[in-house]
Coordinates of C-alpha atoms in Angstrom, one line a residue:
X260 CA 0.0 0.0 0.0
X261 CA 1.6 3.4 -1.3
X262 CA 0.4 6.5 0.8
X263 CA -0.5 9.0 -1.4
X264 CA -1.9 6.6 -4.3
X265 CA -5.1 7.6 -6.0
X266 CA -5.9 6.3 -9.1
X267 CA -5.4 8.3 -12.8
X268 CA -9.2 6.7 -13.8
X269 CA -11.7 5.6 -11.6
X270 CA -15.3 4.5 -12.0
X271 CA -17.7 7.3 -11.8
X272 CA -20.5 5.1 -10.7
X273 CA -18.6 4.0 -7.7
X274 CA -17.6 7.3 -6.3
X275 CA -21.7 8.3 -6.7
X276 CA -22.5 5.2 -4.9
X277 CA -19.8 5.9 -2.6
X278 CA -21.4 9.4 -2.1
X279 CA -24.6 8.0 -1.0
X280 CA -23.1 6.4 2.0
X281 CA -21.2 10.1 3.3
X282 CA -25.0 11.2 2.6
X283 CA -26.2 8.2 4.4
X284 CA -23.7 8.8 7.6
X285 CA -23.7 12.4 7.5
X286 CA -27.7 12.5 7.8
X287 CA -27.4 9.9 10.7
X288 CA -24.5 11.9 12.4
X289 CA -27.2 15.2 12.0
X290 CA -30.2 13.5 13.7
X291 CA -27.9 11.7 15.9
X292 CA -25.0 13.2 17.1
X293 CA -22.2 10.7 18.3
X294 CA -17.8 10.2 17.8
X295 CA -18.4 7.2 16.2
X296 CA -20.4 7.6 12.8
X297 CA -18.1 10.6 12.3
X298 CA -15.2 8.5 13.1
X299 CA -16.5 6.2 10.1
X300 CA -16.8 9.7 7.9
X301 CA -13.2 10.3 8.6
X302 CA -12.1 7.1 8.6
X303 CA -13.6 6.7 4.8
X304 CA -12.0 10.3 3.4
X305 CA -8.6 9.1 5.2
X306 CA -8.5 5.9 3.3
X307 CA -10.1 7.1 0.1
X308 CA -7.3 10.2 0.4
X309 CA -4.4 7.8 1.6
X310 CA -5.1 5.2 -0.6
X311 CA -8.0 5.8 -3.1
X312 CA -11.3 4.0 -3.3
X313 CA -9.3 0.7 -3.3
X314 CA -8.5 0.3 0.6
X315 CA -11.9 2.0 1.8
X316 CA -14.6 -0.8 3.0
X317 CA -17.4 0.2 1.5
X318 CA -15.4 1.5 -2.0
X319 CA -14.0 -2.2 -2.3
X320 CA -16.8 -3.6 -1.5
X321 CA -18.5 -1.2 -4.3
X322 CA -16.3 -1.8 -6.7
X323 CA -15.5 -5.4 -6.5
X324 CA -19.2 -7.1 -5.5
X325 CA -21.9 -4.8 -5.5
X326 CA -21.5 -2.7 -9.1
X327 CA -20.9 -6.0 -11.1
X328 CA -23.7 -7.6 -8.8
X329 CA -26.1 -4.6 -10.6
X330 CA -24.7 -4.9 -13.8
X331 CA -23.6 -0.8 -13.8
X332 CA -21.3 -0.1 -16.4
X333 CA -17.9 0.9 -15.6
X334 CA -17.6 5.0 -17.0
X335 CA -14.1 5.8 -16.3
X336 CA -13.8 9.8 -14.6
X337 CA -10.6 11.8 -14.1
X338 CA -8.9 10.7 -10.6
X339 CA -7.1 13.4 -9.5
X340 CA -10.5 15.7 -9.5
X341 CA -12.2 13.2 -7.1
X342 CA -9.2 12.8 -5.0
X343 CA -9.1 16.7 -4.7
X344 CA -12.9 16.3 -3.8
X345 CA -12.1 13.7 -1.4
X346 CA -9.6 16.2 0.5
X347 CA -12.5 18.4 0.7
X348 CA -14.4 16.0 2.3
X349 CA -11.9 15.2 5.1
X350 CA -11.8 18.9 6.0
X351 CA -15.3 19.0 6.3
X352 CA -15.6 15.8 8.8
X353 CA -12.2 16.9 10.5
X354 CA -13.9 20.1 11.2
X355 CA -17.2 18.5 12.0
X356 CA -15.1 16.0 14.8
X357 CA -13.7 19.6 16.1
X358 CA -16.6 21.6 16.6
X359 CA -18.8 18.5 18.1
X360 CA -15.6 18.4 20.7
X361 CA -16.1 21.8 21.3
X362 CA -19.9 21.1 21.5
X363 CA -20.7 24.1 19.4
X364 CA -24.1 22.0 17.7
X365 CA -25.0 24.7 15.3
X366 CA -21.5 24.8 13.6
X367 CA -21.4 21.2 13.8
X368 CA -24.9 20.8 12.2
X369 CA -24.2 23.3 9.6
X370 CA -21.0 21.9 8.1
X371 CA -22.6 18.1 7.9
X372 CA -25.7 19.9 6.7
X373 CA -22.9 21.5 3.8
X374 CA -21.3 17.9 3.5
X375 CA -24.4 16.3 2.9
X376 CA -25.7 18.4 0.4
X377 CA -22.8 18.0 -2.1
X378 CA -22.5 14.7 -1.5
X379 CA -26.2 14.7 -2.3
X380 CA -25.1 16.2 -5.3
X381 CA -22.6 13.8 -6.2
X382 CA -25.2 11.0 -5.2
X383 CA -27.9 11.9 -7.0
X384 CA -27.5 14.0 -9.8
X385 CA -23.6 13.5 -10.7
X386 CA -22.3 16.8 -10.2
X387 CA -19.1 16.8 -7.8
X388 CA -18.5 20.3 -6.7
X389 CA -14.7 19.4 -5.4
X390 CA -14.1 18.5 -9.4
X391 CA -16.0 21.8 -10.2
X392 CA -13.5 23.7 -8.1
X393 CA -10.3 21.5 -9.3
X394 CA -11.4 22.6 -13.0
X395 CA -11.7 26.2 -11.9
X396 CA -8.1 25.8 -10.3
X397 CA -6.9 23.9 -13.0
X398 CA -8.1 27.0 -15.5
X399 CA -6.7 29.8 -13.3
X400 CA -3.3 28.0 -12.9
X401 CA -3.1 27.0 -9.0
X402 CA -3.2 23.6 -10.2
X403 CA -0.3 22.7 -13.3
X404 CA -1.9 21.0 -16.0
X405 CA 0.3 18.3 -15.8
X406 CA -1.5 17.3 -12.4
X407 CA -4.3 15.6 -14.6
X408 CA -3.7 15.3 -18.1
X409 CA -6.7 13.5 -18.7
X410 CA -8.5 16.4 -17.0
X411 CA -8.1 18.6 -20.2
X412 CA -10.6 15.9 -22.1
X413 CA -13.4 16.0 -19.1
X414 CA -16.3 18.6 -18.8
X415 CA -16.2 20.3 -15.1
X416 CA -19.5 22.0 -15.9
X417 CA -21.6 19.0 -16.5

C-alpha cells in the first residue's frame, strides 16, 4: 500500500454510490449526534485520500461485488479531480469531529448539513463540486496542468 496513491481513472458510478453512504452517515451523524459515525466519515475520506477507493470498505466492497452484482457499467472519470474532492471531504468531517468536541451543535450541524448536500449532489444527480472547483483551479493556474492530463478531455460543468 503506497500513501498518497489515487488512481489516474476511476469508475464514476462508484464514487456516486460511494457518495450516498457520506449522505447516508452524515444525515445519521445530524439527527444523531455521536464520535463514532463521524469517526466512520473520517475514517472513509482518510482511506479514500491515503489510498484511493481501493482500501476504503465500503469502496471495495463497491467496486468489486456490489456494481458488477447490478450490472452498472464501468464509466471511467478523471482521478485526481475526485481525489481533490475527497480532501474536501476530510476537512469538512475533520472540522465536523472539532466543533462536536467543542460542543458548538450549530456549527457542527451546519458543516454536515454542507457535507451532505454536495455529497447529495454527487449522489444523486452526478455533479461533484470538489471536481468543479479542481477545473476552476486547474483553468486559473493553481493547479499545473500536468496534475491531470486526462483532465483537459473532461467537462467540469456537467
Amino acid at each position: 500500500m503506497k500513501i498518497g496513491y489515487y488512481p489516474d481513472v476511476v469508475n464514476e458510478n462508484v464514487t456516486r454510490i460511494v457518495a450516498s453512504t457520506v449522505v447516508f452517515l452524515g444525515v445519521l451523524a445530524i439527527l444523531f449526534p455521536n464520535p463514532y459515525v463521524l469517526g466512520l466519515l473520517l475514517f472513509g475520506f482518510t482511506l479514500r485520500l491515503s489510498y484511493g477507493p481501493k482500501f476504503e470498505p465500503f469502496a471495495f466492497f463497491t467496486s468489486r461485488y456490489l456494481v458488477p452484482w447490478l450490472g452498472i457499467s464501468f464509466v471511467g472519470t478523471a482521478g485526481p479531480p475526485k481525489r481533490f474532492a475527497q480532501l474536501i471531504g476530510f476537512l469538512f468531517s475533520t472540522g465536523a469531529i472539532v466543533f462536536f468536541t467543542l460542543g458548538l451543535s450549530l456549527a457542527y450541524q451546519i458543516t454536515l448539513a454542507t457535507l451532505v448536500f454536495f455529497a447529495s449532489l454527487e449522489s444523486f444527480l452526478g455533479w461533484c463540486a470538489g471536481c468543479f472547483a479542481f477545473g476552476l483551479l486547474m483553468k486559473l493556474g493553481v493547479i499545473p496542468e500536468e496534475i491531470c492530463e486526462r483532465c483537459n478531455n473532461l467537462n467540469f460543468n456537467k
